Short mmCIF file of C-alpha atoms and ligand atoms in Angstrom, two decimals:
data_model
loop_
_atom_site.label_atom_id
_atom_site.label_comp_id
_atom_site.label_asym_id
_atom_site.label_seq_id
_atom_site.Cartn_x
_atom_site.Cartn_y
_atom_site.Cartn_z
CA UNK A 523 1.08 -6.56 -38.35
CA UNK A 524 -0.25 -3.35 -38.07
CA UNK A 525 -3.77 -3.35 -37.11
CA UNK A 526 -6.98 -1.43 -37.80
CA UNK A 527 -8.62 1.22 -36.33
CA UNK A 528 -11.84 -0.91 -35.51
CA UNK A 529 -9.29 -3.20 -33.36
CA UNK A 530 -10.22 -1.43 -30.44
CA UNK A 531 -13.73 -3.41 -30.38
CA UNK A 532 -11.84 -6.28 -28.97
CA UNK A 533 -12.25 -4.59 -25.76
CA UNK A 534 -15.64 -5.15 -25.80
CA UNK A 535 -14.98 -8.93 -24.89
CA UNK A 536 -15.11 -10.06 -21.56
CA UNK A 537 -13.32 -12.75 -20.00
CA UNK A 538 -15.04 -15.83 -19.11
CA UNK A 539 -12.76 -18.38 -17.62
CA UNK A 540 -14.17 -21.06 -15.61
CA UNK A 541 -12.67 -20.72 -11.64
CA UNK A 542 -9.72 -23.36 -11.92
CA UNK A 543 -10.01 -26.42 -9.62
CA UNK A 544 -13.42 -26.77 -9.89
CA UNK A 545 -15.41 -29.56 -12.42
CA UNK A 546 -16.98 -27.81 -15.08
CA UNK A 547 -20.69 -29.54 -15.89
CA UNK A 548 -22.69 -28.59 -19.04
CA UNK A 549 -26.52 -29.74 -19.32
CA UNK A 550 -28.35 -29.63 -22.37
CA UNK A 551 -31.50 -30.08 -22.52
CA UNK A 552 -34.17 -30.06 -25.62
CA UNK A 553 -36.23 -26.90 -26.55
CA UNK A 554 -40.23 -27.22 -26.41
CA UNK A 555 -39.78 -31.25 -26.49
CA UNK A 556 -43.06 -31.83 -25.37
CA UNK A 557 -44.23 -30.83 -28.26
CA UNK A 558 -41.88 -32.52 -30.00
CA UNK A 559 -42.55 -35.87 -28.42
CA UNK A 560 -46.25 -35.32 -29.79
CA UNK A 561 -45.56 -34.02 -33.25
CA UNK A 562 -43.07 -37.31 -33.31
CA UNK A 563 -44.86 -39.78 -31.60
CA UNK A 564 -42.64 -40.77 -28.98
CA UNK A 565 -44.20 -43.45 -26.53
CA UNK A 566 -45.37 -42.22 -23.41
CA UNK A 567 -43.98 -42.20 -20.71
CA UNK A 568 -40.50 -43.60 -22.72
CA UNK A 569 -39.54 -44.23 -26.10
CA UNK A 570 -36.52 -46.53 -26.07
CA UNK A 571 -35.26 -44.91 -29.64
CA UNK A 572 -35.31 -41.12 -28.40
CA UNK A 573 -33.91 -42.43 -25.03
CA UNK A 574 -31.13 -44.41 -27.60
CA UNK A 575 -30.50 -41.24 -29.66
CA UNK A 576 -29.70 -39.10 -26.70
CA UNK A 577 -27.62 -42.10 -25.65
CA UNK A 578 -25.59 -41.57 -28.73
CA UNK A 579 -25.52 -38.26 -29.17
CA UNK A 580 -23.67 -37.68 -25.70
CA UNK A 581 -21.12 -40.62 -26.82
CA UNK A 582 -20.47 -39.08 -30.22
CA UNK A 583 -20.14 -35.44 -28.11
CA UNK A 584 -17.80 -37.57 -25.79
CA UNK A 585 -15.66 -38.75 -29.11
CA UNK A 586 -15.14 -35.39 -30.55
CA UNK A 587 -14.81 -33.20 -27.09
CA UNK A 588 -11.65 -33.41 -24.62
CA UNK A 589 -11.39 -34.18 -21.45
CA UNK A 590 -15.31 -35.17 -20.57
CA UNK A 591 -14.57 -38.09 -17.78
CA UNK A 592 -18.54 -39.06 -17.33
CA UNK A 593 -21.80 -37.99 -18.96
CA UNK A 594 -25.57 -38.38 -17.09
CA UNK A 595 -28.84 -38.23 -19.15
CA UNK A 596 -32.49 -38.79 -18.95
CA UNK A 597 -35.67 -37.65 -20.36
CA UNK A 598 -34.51 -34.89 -22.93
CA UNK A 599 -31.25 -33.64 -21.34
CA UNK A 600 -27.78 -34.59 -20.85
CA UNK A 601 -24.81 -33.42 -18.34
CA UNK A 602 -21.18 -33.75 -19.37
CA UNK A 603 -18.74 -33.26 -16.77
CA UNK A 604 -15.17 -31.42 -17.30
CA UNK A 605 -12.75 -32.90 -15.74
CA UNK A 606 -11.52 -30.34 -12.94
CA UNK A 607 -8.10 -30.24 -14.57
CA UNK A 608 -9.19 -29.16 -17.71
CA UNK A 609 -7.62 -26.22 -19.63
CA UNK A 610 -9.63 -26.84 -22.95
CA UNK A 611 -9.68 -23.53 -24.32
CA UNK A 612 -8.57 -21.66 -22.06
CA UNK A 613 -11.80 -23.12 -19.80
CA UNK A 614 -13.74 -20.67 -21.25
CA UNK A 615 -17.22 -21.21 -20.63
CA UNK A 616 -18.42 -20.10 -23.63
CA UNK A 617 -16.62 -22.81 -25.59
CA UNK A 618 -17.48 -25.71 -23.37
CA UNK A 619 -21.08 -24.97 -23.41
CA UNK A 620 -21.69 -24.05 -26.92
CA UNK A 621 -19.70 -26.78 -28.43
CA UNK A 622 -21.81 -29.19 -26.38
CA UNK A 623 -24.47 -27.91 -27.82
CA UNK A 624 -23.65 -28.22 -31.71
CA UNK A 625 -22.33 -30.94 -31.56
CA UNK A 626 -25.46 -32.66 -29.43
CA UNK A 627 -27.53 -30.88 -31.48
CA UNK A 628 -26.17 -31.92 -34.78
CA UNK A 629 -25.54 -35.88 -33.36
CA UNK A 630 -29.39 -35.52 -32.60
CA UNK A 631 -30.01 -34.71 -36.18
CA UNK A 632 -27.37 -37.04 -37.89
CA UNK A 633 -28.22 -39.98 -36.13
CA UNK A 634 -32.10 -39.45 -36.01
CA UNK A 635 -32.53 -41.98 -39.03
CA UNK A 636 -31.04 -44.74 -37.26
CA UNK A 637 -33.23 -45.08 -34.54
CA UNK A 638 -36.61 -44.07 -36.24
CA UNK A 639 -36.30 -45.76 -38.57
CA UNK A 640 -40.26 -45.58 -39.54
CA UNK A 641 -40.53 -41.60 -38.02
CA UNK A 642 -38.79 -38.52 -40.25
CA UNK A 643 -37.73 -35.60 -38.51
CA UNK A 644 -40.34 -33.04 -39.07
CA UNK A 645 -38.02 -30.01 -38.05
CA UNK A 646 -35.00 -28.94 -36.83
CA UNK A 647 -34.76 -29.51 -33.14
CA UNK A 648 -32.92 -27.42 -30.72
CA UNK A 649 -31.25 -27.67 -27.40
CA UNK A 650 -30.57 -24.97 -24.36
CA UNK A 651 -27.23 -25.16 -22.70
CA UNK A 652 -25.95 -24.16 -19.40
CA UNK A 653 -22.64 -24.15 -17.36
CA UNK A 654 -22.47 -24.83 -13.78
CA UNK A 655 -18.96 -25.63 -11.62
CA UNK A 656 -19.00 -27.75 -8.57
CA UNK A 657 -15.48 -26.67 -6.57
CA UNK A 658 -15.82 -30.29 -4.45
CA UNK A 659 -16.14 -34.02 -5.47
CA UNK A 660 -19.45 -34.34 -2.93
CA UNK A 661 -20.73 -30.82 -4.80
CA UNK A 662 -20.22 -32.67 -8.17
CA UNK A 663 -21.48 -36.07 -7.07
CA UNK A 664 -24.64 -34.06 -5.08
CA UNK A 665 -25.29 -32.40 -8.52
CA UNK A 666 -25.41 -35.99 -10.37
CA UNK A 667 -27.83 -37.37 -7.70
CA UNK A 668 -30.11 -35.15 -7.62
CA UNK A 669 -30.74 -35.87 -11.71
CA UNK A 670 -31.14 -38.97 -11.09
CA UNK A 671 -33.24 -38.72 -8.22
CA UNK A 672 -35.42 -36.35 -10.71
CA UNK A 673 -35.27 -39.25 -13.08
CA UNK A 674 -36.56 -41.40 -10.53
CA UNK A 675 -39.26 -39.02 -9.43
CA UNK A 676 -40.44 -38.68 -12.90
CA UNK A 677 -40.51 -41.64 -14.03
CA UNK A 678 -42.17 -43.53 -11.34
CA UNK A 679 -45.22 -40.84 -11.51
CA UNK A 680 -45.16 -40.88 -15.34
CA UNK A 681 -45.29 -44.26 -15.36
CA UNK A 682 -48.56 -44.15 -13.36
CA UNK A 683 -50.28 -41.16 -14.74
CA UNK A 684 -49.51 -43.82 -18.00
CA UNK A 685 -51.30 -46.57 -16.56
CA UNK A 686 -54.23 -44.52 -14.98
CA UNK A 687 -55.00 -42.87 -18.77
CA UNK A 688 -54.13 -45.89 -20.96
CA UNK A 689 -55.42 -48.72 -19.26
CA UNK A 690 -57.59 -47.35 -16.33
CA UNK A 691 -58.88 -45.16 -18.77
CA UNK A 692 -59.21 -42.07 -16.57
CA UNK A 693 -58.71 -38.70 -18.32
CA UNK A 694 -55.05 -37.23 -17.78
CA UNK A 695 -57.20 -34.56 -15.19
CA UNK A 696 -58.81 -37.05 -12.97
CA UNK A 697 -55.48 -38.87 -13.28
CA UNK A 698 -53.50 -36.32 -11.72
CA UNK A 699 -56.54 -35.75 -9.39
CA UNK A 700 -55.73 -39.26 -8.36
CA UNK A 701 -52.10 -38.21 -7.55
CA UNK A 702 -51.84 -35.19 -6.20
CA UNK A 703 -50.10 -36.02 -2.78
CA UNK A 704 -49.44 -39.30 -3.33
CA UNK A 705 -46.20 -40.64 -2.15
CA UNK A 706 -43.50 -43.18 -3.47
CA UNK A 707 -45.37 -46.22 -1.86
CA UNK A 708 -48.60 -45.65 -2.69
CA UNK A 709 -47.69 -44.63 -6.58
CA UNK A 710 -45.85 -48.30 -6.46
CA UNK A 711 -49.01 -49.75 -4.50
CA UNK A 712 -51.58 -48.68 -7.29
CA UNK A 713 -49.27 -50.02 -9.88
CA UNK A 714 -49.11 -53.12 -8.29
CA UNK A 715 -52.88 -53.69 -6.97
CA UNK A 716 -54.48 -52.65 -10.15
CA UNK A 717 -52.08 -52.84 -13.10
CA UNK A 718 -49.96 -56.26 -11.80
CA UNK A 719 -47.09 -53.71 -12.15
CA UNK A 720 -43.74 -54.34 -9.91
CA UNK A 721 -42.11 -51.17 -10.20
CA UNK A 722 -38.69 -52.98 -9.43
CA UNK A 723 -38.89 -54.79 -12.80
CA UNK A 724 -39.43 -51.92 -14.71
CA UNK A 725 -36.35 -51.19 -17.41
CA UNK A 726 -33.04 -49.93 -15.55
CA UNK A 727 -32.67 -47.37 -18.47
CA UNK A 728 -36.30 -45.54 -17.64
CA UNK A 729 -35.59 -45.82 -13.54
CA UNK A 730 -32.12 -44.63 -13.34
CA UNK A 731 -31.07 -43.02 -16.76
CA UNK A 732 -28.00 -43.40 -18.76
CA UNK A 733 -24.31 -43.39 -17.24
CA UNK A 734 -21.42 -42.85 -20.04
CA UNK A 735 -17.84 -43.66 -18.54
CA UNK A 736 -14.87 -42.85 -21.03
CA UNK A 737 -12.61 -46.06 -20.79
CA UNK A 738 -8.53 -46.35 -22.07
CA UNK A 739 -8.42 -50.52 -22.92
CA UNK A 740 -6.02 -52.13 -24.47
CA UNK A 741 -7.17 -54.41 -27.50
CA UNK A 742 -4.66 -57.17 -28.64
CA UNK A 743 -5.10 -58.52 -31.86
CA UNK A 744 -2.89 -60.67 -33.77
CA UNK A 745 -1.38 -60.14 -36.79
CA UNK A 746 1.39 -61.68 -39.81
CA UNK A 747 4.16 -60.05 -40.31
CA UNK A 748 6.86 -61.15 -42.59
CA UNK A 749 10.56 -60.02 -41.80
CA UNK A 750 13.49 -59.87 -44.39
CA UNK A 751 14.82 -62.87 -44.62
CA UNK A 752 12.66 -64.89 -41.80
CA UNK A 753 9.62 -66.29 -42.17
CA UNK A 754 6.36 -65.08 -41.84
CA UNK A 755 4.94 -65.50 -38.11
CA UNK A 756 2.23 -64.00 -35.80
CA UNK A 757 2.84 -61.37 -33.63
CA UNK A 758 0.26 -60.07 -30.95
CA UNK A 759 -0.43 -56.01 -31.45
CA UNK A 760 -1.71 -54.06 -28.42
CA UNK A 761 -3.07 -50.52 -29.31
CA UNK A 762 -4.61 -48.28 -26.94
CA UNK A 763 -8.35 -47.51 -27.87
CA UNK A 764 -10.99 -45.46 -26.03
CA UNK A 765 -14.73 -46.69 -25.26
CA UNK A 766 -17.75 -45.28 -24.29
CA UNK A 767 -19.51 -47.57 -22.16
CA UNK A 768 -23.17 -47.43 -21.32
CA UNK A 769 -24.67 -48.08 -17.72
CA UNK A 770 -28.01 -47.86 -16.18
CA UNK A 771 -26.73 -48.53 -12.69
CA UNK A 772 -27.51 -46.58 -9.29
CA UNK A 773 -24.94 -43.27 -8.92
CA UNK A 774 -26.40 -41.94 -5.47
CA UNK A 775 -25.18 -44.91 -3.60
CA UNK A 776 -20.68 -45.47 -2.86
CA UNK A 777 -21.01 -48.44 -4.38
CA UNK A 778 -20.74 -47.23 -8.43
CA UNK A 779 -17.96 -44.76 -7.44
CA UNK A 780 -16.07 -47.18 -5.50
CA UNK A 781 -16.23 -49.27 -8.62
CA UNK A 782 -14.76 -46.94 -11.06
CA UNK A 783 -12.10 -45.43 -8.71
CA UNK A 784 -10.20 -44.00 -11.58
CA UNK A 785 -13.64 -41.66 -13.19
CA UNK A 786 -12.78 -38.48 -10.79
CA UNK A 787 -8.98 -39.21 -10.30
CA UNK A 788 -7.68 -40.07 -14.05
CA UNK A 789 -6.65 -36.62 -15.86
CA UNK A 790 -7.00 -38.13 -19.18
P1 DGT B 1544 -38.12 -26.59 -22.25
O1 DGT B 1544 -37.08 -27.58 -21.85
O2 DGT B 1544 -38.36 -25.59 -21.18
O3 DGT B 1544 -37.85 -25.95 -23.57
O4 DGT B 1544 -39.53 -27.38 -22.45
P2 DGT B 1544 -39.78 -28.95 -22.55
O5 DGT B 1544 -41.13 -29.12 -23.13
O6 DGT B 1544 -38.66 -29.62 -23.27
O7 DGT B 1544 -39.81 -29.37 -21.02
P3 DGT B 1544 -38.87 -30.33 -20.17
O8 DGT B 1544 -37.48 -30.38 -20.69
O9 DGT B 1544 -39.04 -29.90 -18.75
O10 DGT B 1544 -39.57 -31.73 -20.30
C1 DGT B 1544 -39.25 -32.68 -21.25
C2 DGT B 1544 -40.44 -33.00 -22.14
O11 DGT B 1544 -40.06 -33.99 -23.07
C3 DGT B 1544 -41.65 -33.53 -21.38
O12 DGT B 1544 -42.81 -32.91 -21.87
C4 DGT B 1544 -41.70 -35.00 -21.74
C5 DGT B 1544 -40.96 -35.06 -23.07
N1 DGT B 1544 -40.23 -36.32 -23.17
C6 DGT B 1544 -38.93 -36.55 -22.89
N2 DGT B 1544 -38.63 -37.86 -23.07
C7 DGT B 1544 -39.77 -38.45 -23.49
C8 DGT B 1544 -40.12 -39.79 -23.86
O13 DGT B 1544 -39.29 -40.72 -23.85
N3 DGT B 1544 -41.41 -40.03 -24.24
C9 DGT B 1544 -42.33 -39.01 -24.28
N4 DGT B 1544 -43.58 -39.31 -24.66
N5 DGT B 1544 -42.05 -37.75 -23.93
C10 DGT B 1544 -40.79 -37.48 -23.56
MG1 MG B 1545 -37.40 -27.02 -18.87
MG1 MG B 1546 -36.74 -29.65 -22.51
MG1 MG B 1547 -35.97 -31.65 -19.74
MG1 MG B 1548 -12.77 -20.51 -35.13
#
């Protein structure tokens, strides 16, 4: 086909392949969402139904987008990981990041209804997107620990500052007054000594965020069939399907990735 004179604007694109070898992670995170926790009235420091929608969102982006093997989220962002092998599209970046994106973004919207089910969406939200690569298992693993160490970190002086406001009725400033400097123990002391609080018993989902494995099982169901001639009898089917499962467990420790062996290993 012959082509135009304005083909030559082509040139004008440049390459951007993701370094092969190396796991490809993409983070979104929401624009501005602390104002859009106030203007929707999420509960401070969690609400379970934002914390479910992001949940979903990353399964549904897990559904439509090849060759994600695990997603981490918390608070309002999300990392998918590419499986090292990948050669979707070419491993641009450009198309693993921004179809995270849309289709997050658009989950986030589509979904919205069926976890507030009392709270409309007041306006379009939006989410920021970034590609990093992580050329070793311990770089990739290093990268998931420290978000949920930041989960950890967050929550545990969120859910303070909480207490302090709500029920020891400082103001948010003389909370954080309170604060400043504290460390781990004493944060879990004051919840303890003046709320009743035990940390430990607080929900897994707010202390250690949301794990999303991608799972091949095998379902067998059993069905009638009815051959020519013979009659009808059950037969056990076994189809292939693929789940999302949803954990809340510890990733920093061995113990979760000597438990799913197969997470960093399986191509597929
Ligand atoms: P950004 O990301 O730079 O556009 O700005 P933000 O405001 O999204 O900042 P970021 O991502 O560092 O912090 C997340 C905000 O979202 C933070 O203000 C707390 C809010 N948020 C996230 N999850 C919850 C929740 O479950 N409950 C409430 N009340 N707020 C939440
Ligand atoms: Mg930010
Ligand atoms: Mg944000
Ligand atoms: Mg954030
Ligand atoms: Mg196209």
């Amino acid at each position: 086909m012959a082509k135009s004179k304005f083909e030559y604007v082509r040139e004008f694109e440049t390459p951007d392949t993701c370094l092969p070898n190396c796991w490809v992670v993409v983070r979104v995170d929401g624009r501005n969402f602390h104002r859009f926790s106030e203007q929707h009235n999420f509960t401070k420091p969690n609400d379970i139904r934002a914390l479910h929608l992001m949940n979903r969102c990353a399964q549904n982006v897990m559904e439509e987008l090849k060759d994600i093997c695990l997603s981490y989220g918390q608070s309002d962002e999300y990392s998918f990981v590419f499986h090292k092998k990948s050669n979707w599209y070419k491993r641009r970046a450009s198309k693993f990041m921004t179809h995270v994106v849309s289709q997050f973004s658009s989950s986030y919207v589509f979904y919205w209804k069926e976890f507030f089910t009392d709270q409309p969406l007041l306006y379009p939200p939006g989410f920021d997107g970034r590609v990093v690569l992580y050329p070793t298992e311990q770089n990739l693993r290093d990268y998931l620990s420290w978000r949920q160490a930041d989960c950890h970190i967050n929550n545990l002086y969120n859910t303070v500052f909480w207490m302090l406001v709500q029920r020891g009725g400082l103001t948010p400033a003389k909370a954080q007054d309170r604060l400043r400097g504290t460390l781990a123990a004493e944060k879990n002391e004051i919840l303890f000594s003046e709320f009743n609080i035990n940390y430990n018993n607080e929900p897994l989902m707010y202390k250690k965020g949301s794990i999303i494995l991608k799972k091949k099982v095998n379902e067998i169901s059993k069905k009638m069939i009815k051959l020519e001639g013979e009659e009808e009898r059950e037969v056990e089917v076994s189809r292939s399907r693929t789940q999302f499962p949803i954990l809340h467990c510890d990733i920093i420790g061995d113990m979760f990735w000597d438990e799913n062996p197969d997470i960093l290993t399986s191509e597929s």
